[in-house]
């Protein structure tokens, strides 16, 4: 395993799994412009083909996933003239890269995920949470609006009524309730979270990466598409997937009654 360090971010590379750790525990991994720079640089490493990463796992150091935007220093309180500017310059490029990443993304929510930290957590294809974790639409508590794509994601995950309620009231949503609402995928005992997330990430990393990347692209697109558009996109994606070496290997392995060995090619 090797580790790359960036401002308030650590990238742990273990085989085909990259674990992106938000690493500013003194402020519950609140996201500052410096951390955002670190995250974007870490994404360059994740996407570097030479590193062979086939699954990204995102988690936080210490007792939080992330408390959202860092309200100290050069946080939104000191950008009163345009608290939205940093969205355009930093957050949106990061979230678009996560959306377009050519591999599955797992998020392991190890504690509070508040504000834009909750938005980040929900960008996982699979969201795992510790039993003690909770989600918080903290924005309204400081007079800001939900951001980081969460007003697009939340209604699609849990329905408009629940999304509105979470954002307007700013009440804690415990992990178990988030699971019951279908917002996240698994809740684990706190000590089990990281081992379970790593094991799931390793399983995904050993999968047919190009087909998995196309699959996540299909689901991201589906929310804005008609049925006919989606049929067309599926057809084009299937043509691409069918040409991969992994598809040939998958079919051959099925016929030979053995486990396929996918290489992400
Ligand atoms: O321009 C832009 O950036 C626009 C983008 C905005 C997007 C957003 O995300 S807005 C929402 C920002 N986040 C919040 O409003 C949440 C603020 N934090 C909290 O409400 C609480 O900390 C939590 C409910 C998340 C956790 O509470 P608790 O009691 O477990 O911990 P704590 O004692 O409040 O926090 C521990 C430390 O972390 C504390 O520092 P200290 O006293 O030990 O020196 C606290 O100040 C610090 N901390 C927590 N959250 C933030 C933070 N420091 C800076 N920014 C934070 N967001």
CSV table of N, CA, C and O in Angstrom, one decimal, residues 8 24 27 29-33 35 66-79 91 116:
chain,number,residue,atom,x,y,z
A,8,UNK,N,-5.0,18.5,3.7
A,8,UNK,CA,-6.2,17.9,4.4
A,8,UNK,C,-6.8,16.7,3.7
A,8,UNK,O,-8.0,16.5,3.9
A,24,UNK,N,-9.0,16.3,8.2
A,24,UNK,CA,-8.9,17.5,9.0
A,24,UNK,C,-9.8,17.3,10.2
A,24,UNK,O,-10.8,18.0,10.4
A,27,UNK,N,-11.5,19.9,12.8
A,27,UNK,CA,-12.8,20.6,12.5
A,27,UNK,C,-13.8,19.6,11.8
A,27,UNK,O,-14.6,20.0,11.0
A,29,UNK,N,-13.4,17.4,9.7
A,29,UNK,CA,-13.2,17.3,8.2
A,29,UNK,C,-14.1,18.3,7.4
A,29,UNK,O,-14.6,18.0,6.3
A,30,UNK,N,-14.3,19.5,8.1
A,30,UNK,CA,-15.0,20.6,7.3
A,30,UNK,C,-14.1,20.9,6.1
A,30,UNK,O,-12.9,20.9,6.1
A,31,UNK,N,-14.8,21.3,5.0
A,31,UNK,CA,-14.2,21.4,3.7
A,31,UNK,C,-13.8,22.9,3.4
A,31,UNK,O,-14.7,23.7,3.3
A,32,UNK,N,-12.5,23.1,3.4
A,32,UNK,CA,-12.0,24.4,3.1
A,32,UNK,C,-11.5,24.5,1.6
A,32,UNK,O,-11.4,23.4,1.0
A,33,UNK,N,-11.3,25.7,1.1
A,33,UNK,CA,-10.7,25.8,-0.2
A,33,UNK,C,-9.4,24.9,-0.4
A,33,UNK,O,-9.2,24.3,-1.4
A,35,UNK,N,-8.7,22.2,1.3
A,35,UNK,CA,-9.0,20.8,1.2
A,35,UNK,C,-9.6,20.5,-0.2
A,35,UNK,O,-9.3,19.4,-0.8
A,66,UNK,N,-17.8,14.5,7.3
A,66,UNK,CA,-17.5,15.9,7.1
A,66,UNK,C,-18.6,16.8,7.6
A,66,UNK,O,-19.8,16.5,7.4
A,67,UNK,N,-18.2,17.9,8.3
A,67,UNK,CA,-19.2,18.8,8.8
A,67,UNK,C,-19.5,19.9,7.8
A,67,UNK,O,-20.0,21.0,8.1
A,68,UNK,N,-19.3,19.6,6.5
A,68,UNK,CA,-19.7,20.6,5.4
A,68,UNK,C,-18.6,21.7,5.2
A,68,UNK,O,-17.5,21.5,5.6
A,69,UNK,N,-19.0,22.8,4.7
A,69,UNK,CA,-18.1,23.8,4.3
A,69,UNK,C,-17.4,24.3,5.6
A,69,UNK,O,-18.1,24.5,6.7
A,70,UNK,N,-16.1,24.6,5.6
A,70,UNK,CA,-15.4,25.1,6.7
A,70,UNK,C,-15.8,26.6,6.9
A,70,UNK,O,-15.6,27.4,6.1
A,71,UNK,N,-16.5,26.8,8.1
A,71,UNK,CA,-17.1,28.1,8.3
A,71,UNK,C,-16.0,29.1,8.9
A,71,UNK,O,-16.3,30.3,9.1
A,72,UNK,N,-14.9,28.6,9.2
A,72,UNK,CA,-13.8,29.5,9.7
A,72,UNK,C,-12.9,30.0,8.6
A,72,UNK,O,-13.1,29.6,7.4
A,73,UNK,N,-11.9,30.8,8.9
A,73,UNK,CA,-11.0,31.2,7.8
A,73,UNK,C,-11.6,31.8,6.7
A,73,UNK,O,-12.4,32.8,6.8
A,74,UNK,N,-11.4,31.3,5.5
A,74,UNK,CA,-12.0,31.9,4.3
A,74,UNK,C,-13.3,31.2,3.9
A,74,UNK,O,-13.6,31.0,2.7
A,75,UNK,N,-14.0,30.8,4.9
A,75,UNK,CA,-15.3,30.1,4.7
A,75,UNK,C,-16.4,31.1,4.2
A,75,UNK,O,-16.1,32.3,4.0
A,76,UNK,N,-17.6,30.6,4.0
A,76,UNK,CA,-18.7,31.4,3.5
A,76,UNK,C,-19.0,32.7,4.2
A,76,UNK,O,-19.4,33.7,3.6
A,77,UNK,N,-18.8,32.6,5.6
A,77,UNK,CA,-19.1,33.8,6.4
A,77,UNK,C,-18.3,35.0,5.9
A,77,UNK,O,-18.7,36.1,6.1
A,78,UNK,N,-17.0,34.7,5.4
A,78,UNK,CA,-16.2,35.9,5.0
A,78,UNK,C,-16.3,36.1,3.5
A,78,UNK,O,-15.6,37.0,3.0
A,79,UNK,N,-17.2,35.4,2.9
A,79,UNK,CA,-17.5,35.6,1.4
A,79,UNK,C,-18.9,36.1,1.2
A,79,UNK,O,-19.6,35.7,0.3
A,91,UNK,N,-16.3,23.3,-5.9
A,91,UNK,CA,-17.2,22.1,-5.6
A,91,UNK,C,-17.8,21.5,-6.9
A,91,UNK,O,-17.8,20.3,-7.0
A,116,UNK,N,-22.5,20.4,2.8
A,116,UNK,CA,-22.0,19.9,1.6
A,116,UNK,C,-21.2,18.6,1.8
A,116,UNK,O,-21.0,17.8,0.8
